[in-house]
XYZ file of C-alpha atoms in Angstrom:
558
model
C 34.145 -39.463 -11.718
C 30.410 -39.368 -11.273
C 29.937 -42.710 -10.527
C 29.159 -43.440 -6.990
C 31.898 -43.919 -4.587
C 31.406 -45.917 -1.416
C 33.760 -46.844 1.279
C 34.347 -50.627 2.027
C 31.725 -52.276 3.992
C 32.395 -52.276 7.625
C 32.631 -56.259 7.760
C 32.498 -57.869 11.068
C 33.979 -60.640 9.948
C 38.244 -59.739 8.970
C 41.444 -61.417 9.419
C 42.017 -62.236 12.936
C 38.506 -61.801 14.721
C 39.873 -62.009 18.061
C 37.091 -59.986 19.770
C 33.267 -59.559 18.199
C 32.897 -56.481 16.456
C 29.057 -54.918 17.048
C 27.493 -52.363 15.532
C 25.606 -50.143 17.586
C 22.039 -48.130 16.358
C 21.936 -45.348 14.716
C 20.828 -42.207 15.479
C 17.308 -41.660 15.699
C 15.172 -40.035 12.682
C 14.123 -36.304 13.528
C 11.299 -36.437 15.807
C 9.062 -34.096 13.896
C 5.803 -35.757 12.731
C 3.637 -35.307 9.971
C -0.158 -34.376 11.544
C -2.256 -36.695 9.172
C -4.886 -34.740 9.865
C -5.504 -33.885 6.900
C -5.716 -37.027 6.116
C -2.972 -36.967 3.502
C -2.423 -39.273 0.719
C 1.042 -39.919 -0.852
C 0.626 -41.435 -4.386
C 3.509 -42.875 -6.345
C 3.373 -43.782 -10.390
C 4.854 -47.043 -10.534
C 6.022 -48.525 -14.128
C 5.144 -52.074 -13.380
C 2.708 -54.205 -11.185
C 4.084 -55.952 -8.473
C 4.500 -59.591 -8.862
C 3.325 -60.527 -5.641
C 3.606 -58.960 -1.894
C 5.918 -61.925 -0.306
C 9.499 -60.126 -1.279
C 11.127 -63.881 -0.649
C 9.365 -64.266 -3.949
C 10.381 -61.671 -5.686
C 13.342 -60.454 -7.703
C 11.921 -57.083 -9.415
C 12.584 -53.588 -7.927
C 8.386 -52.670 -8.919
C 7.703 -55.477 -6.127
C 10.245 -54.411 -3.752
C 9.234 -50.294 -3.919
C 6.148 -51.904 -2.299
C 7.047 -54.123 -0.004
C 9.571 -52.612 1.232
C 7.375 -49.833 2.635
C 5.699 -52.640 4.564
C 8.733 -55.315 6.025
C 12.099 -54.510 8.010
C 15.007 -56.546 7.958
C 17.583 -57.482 10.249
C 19.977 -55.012 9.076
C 19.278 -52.298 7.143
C 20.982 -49.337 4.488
C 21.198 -45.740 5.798
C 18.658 -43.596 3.443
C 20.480 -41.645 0.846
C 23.802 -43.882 1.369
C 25.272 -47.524 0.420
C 25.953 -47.881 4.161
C 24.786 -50.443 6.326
C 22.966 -49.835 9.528
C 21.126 -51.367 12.486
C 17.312 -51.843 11.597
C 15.422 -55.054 13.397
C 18.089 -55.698 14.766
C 20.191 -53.315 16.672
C 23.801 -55.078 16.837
C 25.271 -58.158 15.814
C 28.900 -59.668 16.219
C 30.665 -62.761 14.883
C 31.302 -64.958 17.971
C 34.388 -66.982 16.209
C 36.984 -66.506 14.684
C 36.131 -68.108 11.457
C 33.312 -66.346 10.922
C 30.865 -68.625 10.527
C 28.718 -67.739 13.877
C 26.781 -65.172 14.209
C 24.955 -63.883 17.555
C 22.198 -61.034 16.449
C 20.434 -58.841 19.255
C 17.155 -57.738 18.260
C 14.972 -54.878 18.961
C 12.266 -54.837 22.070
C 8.738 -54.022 21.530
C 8.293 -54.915 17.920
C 5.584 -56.600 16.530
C 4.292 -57.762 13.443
C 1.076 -56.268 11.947
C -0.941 -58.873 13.031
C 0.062 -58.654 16.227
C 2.847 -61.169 16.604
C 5.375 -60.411 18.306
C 8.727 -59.841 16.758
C 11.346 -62.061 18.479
C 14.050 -64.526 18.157
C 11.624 -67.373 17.346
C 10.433 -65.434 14.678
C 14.152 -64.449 13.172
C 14.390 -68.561 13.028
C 10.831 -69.246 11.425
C 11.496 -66.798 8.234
C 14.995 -68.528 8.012
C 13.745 -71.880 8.318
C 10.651 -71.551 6.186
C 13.335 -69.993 3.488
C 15.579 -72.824 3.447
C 13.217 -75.394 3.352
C 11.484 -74.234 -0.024
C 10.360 -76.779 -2.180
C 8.307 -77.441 -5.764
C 7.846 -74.302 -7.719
C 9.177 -71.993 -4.495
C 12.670 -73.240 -4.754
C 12.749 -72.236 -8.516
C 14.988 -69.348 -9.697
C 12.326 -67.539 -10.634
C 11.007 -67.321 -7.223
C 13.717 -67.477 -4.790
C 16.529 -66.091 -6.924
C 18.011 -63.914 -3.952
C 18.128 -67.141 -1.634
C 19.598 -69.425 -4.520
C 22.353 -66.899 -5.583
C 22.829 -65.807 -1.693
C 22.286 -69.065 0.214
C 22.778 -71.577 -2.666
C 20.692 -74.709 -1.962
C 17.876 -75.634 0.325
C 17.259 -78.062 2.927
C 17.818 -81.621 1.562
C 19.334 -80.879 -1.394
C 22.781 -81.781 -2.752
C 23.982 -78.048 -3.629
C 26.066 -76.822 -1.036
C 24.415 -74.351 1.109
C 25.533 -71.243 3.066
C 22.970 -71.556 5.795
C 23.439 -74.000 8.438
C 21.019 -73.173 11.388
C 19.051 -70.471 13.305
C 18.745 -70.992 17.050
C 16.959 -68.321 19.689
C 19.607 -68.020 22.206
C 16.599 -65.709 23.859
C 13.711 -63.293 23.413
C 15.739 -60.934 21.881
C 19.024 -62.811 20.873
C 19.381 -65.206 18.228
C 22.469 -67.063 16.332
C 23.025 -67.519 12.669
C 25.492 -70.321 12.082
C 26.875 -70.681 8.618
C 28.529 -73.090 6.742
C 31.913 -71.904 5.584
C 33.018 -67.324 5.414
C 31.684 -65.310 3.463
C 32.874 -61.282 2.873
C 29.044 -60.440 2.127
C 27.536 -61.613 5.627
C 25.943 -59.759 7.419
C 24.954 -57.017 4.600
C 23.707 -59.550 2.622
C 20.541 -59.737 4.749
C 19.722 -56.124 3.761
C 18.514 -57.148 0.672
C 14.715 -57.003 0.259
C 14.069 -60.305 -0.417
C 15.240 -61.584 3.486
C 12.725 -59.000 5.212
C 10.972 -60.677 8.119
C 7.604 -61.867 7.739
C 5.088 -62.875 10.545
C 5.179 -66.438 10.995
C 1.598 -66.615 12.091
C 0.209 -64.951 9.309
C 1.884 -67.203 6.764
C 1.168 -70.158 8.399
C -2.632 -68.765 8.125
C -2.443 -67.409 4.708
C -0.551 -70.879 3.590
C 2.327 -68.670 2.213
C 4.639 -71.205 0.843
C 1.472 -72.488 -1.367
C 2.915 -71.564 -4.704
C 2.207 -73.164 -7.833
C 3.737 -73.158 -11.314
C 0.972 -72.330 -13.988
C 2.175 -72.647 -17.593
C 4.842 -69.522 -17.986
C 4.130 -67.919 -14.493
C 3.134 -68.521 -11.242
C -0.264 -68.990 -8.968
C 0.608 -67.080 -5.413
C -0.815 -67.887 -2.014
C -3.465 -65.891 -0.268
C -0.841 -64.637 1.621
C 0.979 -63.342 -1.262
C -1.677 -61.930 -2.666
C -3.569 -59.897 0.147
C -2.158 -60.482 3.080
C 1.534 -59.257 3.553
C 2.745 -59.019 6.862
C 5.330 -57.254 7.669
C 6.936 -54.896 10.690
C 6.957 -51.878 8.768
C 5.939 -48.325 8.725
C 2.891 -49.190 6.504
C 0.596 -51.567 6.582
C -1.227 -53.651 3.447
C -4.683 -52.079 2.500
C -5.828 -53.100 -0.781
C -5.070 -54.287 -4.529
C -6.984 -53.465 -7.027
C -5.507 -55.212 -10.032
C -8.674 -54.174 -12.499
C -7.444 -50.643 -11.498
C -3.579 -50.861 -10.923
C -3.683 -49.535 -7.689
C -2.261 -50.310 -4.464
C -3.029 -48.805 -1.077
C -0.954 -48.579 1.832
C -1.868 -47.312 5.437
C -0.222 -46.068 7.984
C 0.990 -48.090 11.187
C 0.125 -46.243 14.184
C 1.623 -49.037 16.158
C 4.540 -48.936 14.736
C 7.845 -49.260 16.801
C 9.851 -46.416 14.909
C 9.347 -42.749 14.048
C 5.177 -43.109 12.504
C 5.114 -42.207 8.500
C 4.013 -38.778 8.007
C 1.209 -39.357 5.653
C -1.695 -41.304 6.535
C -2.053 -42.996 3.076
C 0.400 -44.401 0.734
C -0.704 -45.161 -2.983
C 1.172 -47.067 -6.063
C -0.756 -46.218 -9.367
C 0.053 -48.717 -11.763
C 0.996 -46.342 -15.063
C 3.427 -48.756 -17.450
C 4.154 -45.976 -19.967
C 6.469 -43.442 -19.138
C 4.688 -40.977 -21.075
C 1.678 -41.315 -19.468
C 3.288 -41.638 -16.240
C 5.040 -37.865 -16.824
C 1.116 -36.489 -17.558
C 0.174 -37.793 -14.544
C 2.393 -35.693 -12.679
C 2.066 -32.817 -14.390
C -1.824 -33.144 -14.095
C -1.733 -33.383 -10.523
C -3.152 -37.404 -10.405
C 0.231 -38.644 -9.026
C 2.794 -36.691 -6.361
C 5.832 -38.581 -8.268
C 7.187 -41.389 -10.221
C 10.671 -43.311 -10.679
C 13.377 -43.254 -13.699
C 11.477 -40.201 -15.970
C 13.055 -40.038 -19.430
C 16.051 -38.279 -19.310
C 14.735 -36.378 -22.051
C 12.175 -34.976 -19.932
C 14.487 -33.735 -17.093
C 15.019 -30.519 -18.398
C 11.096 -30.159 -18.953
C 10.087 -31.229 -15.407
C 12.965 -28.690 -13.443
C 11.826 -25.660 -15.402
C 8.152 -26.854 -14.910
C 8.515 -26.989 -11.085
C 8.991 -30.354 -10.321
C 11.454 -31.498 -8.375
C 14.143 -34.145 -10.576
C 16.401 -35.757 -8.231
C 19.411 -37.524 -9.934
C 21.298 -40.245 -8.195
C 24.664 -41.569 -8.935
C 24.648 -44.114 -10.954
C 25.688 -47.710 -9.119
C 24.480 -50.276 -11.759
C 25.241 -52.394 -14.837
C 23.149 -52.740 -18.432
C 23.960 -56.185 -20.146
C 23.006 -58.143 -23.138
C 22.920 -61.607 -21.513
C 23.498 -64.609 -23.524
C 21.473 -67.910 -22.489
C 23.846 -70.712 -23.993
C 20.825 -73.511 -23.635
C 18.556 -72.667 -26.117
C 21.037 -71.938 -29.311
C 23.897 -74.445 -29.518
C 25.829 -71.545 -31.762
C 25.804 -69.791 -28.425
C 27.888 -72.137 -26.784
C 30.883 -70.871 -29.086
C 33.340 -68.488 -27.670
C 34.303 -66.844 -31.361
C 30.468 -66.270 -31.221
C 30.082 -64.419 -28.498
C 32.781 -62.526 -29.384
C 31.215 -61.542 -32.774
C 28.270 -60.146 -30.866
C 30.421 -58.389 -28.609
C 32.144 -56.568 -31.689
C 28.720 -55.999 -33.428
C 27.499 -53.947 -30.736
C 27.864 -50.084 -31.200
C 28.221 -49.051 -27.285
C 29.312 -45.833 -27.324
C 26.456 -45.167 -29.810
C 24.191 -46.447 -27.604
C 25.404 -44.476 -24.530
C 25.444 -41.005 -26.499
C 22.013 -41.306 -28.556
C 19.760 -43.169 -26.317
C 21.425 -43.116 -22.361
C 21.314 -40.282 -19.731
C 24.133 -37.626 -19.620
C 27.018 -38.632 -18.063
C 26.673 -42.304 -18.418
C 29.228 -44.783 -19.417
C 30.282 -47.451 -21.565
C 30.692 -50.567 -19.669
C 33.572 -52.655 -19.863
C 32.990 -55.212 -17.620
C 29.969 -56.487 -14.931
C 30.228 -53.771 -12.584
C 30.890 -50.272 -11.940
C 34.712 -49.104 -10.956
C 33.249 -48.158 -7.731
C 32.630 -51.479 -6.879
C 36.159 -53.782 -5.418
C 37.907 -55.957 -7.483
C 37.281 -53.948 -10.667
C 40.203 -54.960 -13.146
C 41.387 -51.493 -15.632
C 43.142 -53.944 -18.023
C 40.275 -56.792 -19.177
C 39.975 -57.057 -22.861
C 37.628 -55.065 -24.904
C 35.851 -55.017 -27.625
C 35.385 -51.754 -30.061
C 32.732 -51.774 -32.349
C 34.008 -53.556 -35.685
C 31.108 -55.081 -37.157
C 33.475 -56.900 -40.059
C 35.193 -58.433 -36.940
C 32.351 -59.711 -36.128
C 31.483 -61.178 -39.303
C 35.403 -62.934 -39.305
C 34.734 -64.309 -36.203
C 31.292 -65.764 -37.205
C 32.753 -67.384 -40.154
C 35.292 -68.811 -38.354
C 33.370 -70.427 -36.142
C 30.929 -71.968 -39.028
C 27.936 -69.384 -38.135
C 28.186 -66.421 -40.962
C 23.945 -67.125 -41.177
C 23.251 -66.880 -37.553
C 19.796 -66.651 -36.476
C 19.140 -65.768 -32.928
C 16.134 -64.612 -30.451
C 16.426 -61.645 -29.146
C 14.361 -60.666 -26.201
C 13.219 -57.220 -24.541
C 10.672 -56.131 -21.903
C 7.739 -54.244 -22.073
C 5.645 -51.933 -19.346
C 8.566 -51.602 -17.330
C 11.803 -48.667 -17.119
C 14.944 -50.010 -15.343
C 17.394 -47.260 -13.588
C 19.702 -48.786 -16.109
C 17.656 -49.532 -18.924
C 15.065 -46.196 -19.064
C 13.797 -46.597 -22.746
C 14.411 -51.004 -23.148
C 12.353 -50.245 -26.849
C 14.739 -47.584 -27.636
C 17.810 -49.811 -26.633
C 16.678 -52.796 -28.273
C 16.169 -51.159 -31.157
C 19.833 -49.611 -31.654
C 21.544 -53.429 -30.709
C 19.537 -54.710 -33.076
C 20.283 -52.373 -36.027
C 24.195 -53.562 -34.927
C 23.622 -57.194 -35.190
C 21.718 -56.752 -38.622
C 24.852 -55.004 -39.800
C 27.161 -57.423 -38.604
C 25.250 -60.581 -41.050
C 22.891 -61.468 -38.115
C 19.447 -62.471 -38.298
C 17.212 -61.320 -35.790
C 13.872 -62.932 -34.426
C 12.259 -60.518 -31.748
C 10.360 -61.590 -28.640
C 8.945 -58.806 -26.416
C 7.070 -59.427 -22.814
C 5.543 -57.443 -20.216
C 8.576 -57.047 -17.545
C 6.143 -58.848 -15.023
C 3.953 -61.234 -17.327
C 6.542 -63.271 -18.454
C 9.696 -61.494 -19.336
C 11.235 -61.994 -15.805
C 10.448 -65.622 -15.203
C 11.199 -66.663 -18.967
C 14.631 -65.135 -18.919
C 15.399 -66.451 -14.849
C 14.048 -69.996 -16.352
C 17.013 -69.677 -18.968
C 13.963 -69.500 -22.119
C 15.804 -66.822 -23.842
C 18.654 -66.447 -26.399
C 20.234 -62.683 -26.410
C 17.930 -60.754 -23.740
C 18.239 -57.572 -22.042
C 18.870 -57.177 -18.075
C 20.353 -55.307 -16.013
C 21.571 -54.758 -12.219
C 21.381 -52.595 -9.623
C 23.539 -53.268 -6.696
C 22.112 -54.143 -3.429
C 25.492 -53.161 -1.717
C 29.200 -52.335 -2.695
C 30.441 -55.859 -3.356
C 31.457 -57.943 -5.983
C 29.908 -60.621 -5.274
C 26.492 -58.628 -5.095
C 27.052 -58.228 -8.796
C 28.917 -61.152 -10.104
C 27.197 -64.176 -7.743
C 23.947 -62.641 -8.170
C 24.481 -63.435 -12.363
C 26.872 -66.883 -12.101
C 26.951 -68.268 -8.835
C 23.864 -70.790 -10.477
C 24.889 -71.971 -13.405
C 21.405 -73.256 -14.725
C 20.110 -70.038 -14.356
C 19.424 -67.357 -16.770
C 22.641 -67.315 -18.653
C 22.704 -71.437 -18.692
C 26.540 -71.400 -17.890
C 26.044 -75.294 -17.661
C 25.858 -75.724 -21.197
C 29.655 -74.301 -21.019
C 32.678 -76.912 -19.946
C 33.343 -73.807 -17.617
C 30.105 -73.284 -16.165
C 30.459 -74.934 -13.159
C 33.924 -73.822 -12.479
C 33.131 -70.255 -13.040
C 30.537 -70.483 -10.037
C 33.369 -72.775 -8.046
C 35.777 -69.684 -9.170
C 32.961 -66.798 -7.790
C 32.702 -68.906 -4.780
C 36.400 -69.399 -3.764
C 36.728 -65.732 -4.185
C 34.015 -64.482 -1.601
C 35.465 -67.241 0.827
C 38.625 -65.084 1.145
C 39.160 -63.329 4.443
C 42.151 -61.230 3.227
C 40.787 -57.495 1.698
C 43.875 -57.743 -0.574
C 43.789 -61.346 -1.509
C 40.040 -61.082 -2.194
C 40.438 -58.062 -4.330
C 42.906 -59.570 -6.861
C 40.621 -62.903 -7.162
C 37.693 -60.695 -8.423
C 40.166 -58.857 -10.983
C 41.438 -62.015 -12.553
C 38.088 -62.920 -12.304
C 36.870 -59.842 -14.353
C 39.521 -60.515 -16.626
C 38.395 -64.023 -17.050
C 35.005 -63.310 -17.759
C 35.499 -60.943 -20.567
C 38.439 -63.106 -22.499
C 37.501 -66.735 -21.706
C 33.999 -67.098 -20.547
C 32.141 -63.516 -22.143
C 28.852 -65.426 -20.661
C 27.152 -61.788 -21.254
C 28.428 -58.545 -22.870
C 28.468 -55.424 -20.126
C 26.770 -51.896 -22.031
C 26.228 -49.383 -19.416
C 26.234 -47.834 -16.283
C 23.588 -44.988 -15.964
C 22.750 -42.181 -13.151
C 18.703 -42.906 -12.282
C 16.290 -40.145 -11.787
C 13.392 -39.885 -9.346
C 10.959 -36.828 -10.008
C 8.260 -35.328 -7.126
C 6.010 -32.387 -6.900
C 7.058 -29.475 -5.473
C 4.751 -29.800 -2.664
C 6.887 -32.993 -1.424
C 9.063 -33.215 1.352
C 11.449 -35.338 2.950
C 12.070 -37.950 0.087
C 15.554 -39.149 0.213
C 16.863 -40.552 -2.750
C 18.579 -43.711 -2.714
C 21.947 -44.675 -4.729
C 20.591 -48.198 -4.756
C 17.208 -46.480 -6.163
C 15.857 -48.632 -2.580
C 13.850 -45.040 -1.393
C 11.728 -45.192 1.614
C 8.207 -43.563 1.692
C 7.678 -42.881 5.382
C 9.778 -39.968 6.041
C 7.843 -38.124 2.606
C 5.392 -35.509 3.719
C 3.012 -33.170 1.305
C 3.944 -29.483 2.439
C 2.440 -26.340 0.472
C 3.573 -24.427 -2.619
């Protein structure tokens, strides 16, 4: 297989925690330092714009290539693997037996970029000022890692994971939760939980977030003053320009990034984004058309080609069409679609069809769900069956962006369409830029067929199925099913299980489930990302979870 195969999680938290399990740090980086004295400048074509720099408000990987240059995390992943290591902090054991408590030690002589220092107050600042989100910040647009992680937030009646952060000491703190979960610690890996410096968002008035029409107004924080622990440090945006600077942190706490500068060009076409770096403006750029591979290795450039550890999906938001609410309907769609077309004409080599939410890498992946071949007078039955042979629906794509698992979303939308037409079905377009609009409308649960995709933070099923269903007013509306709710009850009860074995054969029935009786989305593909540098780069590592680091990257000479 060439998908991605990861070993389980080493989970602190198993049947029959007698003793606490710790992890210990890792080794060091190789000591050898870029010079800077040339006073070089790393600079990156990104597809998008990020939508802000506070990653708790953020959900899109063109935000988190940024930020995460800039913020650390309690725990981190091991560059070029899906395997967890120490990172801000440098062990951490369960302290019972249910696994609910959590004692973390942190490292010594860290400080934010501002100056504050780094300590167990801090850890319980970014978790309180998390859970206590209100008003537009506790929306699913903006904290849709804490809703389908945490659940709820202070004061409301969803149930939530979190229960309290405590600094047993300068450089110890405790995490208590509110029932098991299989996903905690790693979950805090995740971009959107990097720490932040307390003092500077108290300053900067970071939780000041406002909904404006479609989108969102940020805080000053958000907007120019990110402050992280980080290798980097925030320089400028210039928006009129697209282009983000980054400086080095001489006072940082780890090995010091070997280039002095760090710059995201803003280039939203992929074409133009490929001239760049064949004109020498940009040292690099993310997901280049696999059409272009070829072209870019026998040009000199450097096309590195991860495994592939992620999901395409046409989602289905049941709120806005009532004909979506139908089973028989969902079904037709699922027959329309021609994915095998769409994985040979339009996807990388060596992708695959998808036949359910997540890659067979990932646990709990069922062989035997049901599928659905491409029979577009199937489709047509089972819309006349179920009253809807003139069905009409919205279907909705993004623009300026390129997804590891979505690299041409015109292209793709294009081919699903010409399916649906030939299955009877009227189609009524609605394209957005990925970040002005597209992202927000679909998490808001605005659209009607949409495209969307996933890749996985870390090798769990919940990663991939909690992160879609857990809420079930989010974007696929689930509420406006009888089953909604206990879908997400169904997700939950399955991450609470301690047992390996047990757990695993709850998230197969689950798979099963979700492609026979709930089909709240239809799975496409899984597809290996690309990341293409200059020859004159060194020391990029590419990432499985397409979550690269910039500070190990040096410019060498051809």
């Amino acid at each position: 297989m060439h998908q991605l195969r990861v070993g389980r999680w080493r989970r602190a938290a198993l049947t029959g925690l007698a003793g606490a399990l710790a992890f210990s740090m890792a080794a060091c980086a190789e000591s050898d330092r870029g010079s800077g004295e040339g006073g070089d400048t790393f600079v990156f074509g990104a597809a998008g714009a990020p939508a802000n720099f506070d990653p708790f408000y953020a959900s899109d990987g063109e935000t988190f290539r940024v930020t995460r240059q800039m913020y650390e995390n309690l725990v981190g992943i091991k560059p070029g693997t899906a395997e967890l290591e120490p990172e801000l902090a440098k062990e951490w054991q369960a302290t019972n037996e249910e696994g609910t408590n959590w004692e973390f030690t942190l490292q010594e002589g860290v400080t934010f970029h501002d100056g504050t220092p780094f300590n167990g107050q801090a850890v319980c600042d970014n978790f309180e000022r998390m859970h206590n989100q209100t008003g537009a910040g506790a929306s699913a647009a903006l904290s849709y890692y804490w809703i389908n992680n945490f659940g709820g937030f202070a004061g409301e009646d969803k149930d939530s994971l979190y229960e309290s952060c405590t600094a047993t000491g300068e450089h110890t703190v405790e995490l208590e939760l509110t029932r098991f979960t299989a996903d905690f610690p790693t979950m805090l890996s995740q971009d959107a939980f990097a720490m932040q410096s307390p003092t500077a968002m108290d300053e900067h008035k970071a939780n000041e977030v406002e909904a404006q029409g479609d989108s969102f107004v940020f805080s000053e924080y958000a907007q120019k003053h990110p402050t992280g622990t980080g290798p980097f440090t925030f320089g400028s945006w210039d928006e009129a320009n697209g282009t983000i600077t980054l400086n080095r942190n001489d006072d940082y706490w780890g090995e010091s990034a070997k280039v002095d500068e760090l710059i995201f060009r803003v280039i939203p076409d992929e074409t133009a984004r490929r001239q760049a770096l064949e004109a020498g403006d940009i040292d690099g750029y993310d997901l280049p058309s696999p059409a272009d591979w070829a072209a870019l290795e026998e040009a000199g450039f450097d096309v590195k080609i991860r495994d592939p550890f992620n999901i395409l999906y046409l989602g289905i938001t049941q709120k806005n069409n009532p004909a979506l609410q139908d089973l028989k309907v969902r079904q037709a769609l699922a027959h329309a679609l021609d994915r095998h077309n769409l994985v040979s004409s339009i996807m990388p080599e060596n992708s695959e069809v998808a036949k359910q939410m997540y890659p067979d890498s990932v646990d709990g992946y069922a062989e035997d769900v049901q599928e659905y071949p491409h029979d577009p007078d199937k489709a047509k039955q089972l819309l006349a069956e179920a009253g809807h042979e003139d069905l009409t629906v919205e279907f909705w794509w993004p623009t300026q962006v390129t997804r590891p698992y979505m690299p041409n979303p015109e292209a793709v939308y294009g081919a699903l369409r010409q399916d649906l037409e030939e299955a009877g079905i009227t189609v009524e377009a609605v394209s957005k830029p990925w970040t002005g609009g597209y992202i927000d409308d679909v998490e808001e649960s605005r659209a009607q067929l949409f495209l969307l995709g996933w890749t996985g933070d870390y090798n769990s099923p919940n990663n991939f199925l909690g992160s879609f269903f857990n809420d079930p007013e989010g974007q696929f509306h689930t509420a406006s099913s009888p089953w909604g709710e206990q879908l997400a009850q169904e997700l939950q009860d399955a991450n609470s299980i301690v047992d390996d074995a047990e757990r695993n054969a709850a998230y197969q029935e689950l798979n099963r489930k979700l492609m026979s009786e709930y089909l709240p989305a239809i799975p496409l593909s899984h597809s290996p990302p690309a990341i293409v540098v200059n020859s004159e780069v060194e020391g990029l590592v590419p990432s499985p979870l397409t979550k690269e680091e910039f500070a190990t990257v040096s410019l060498g000479s051809e």
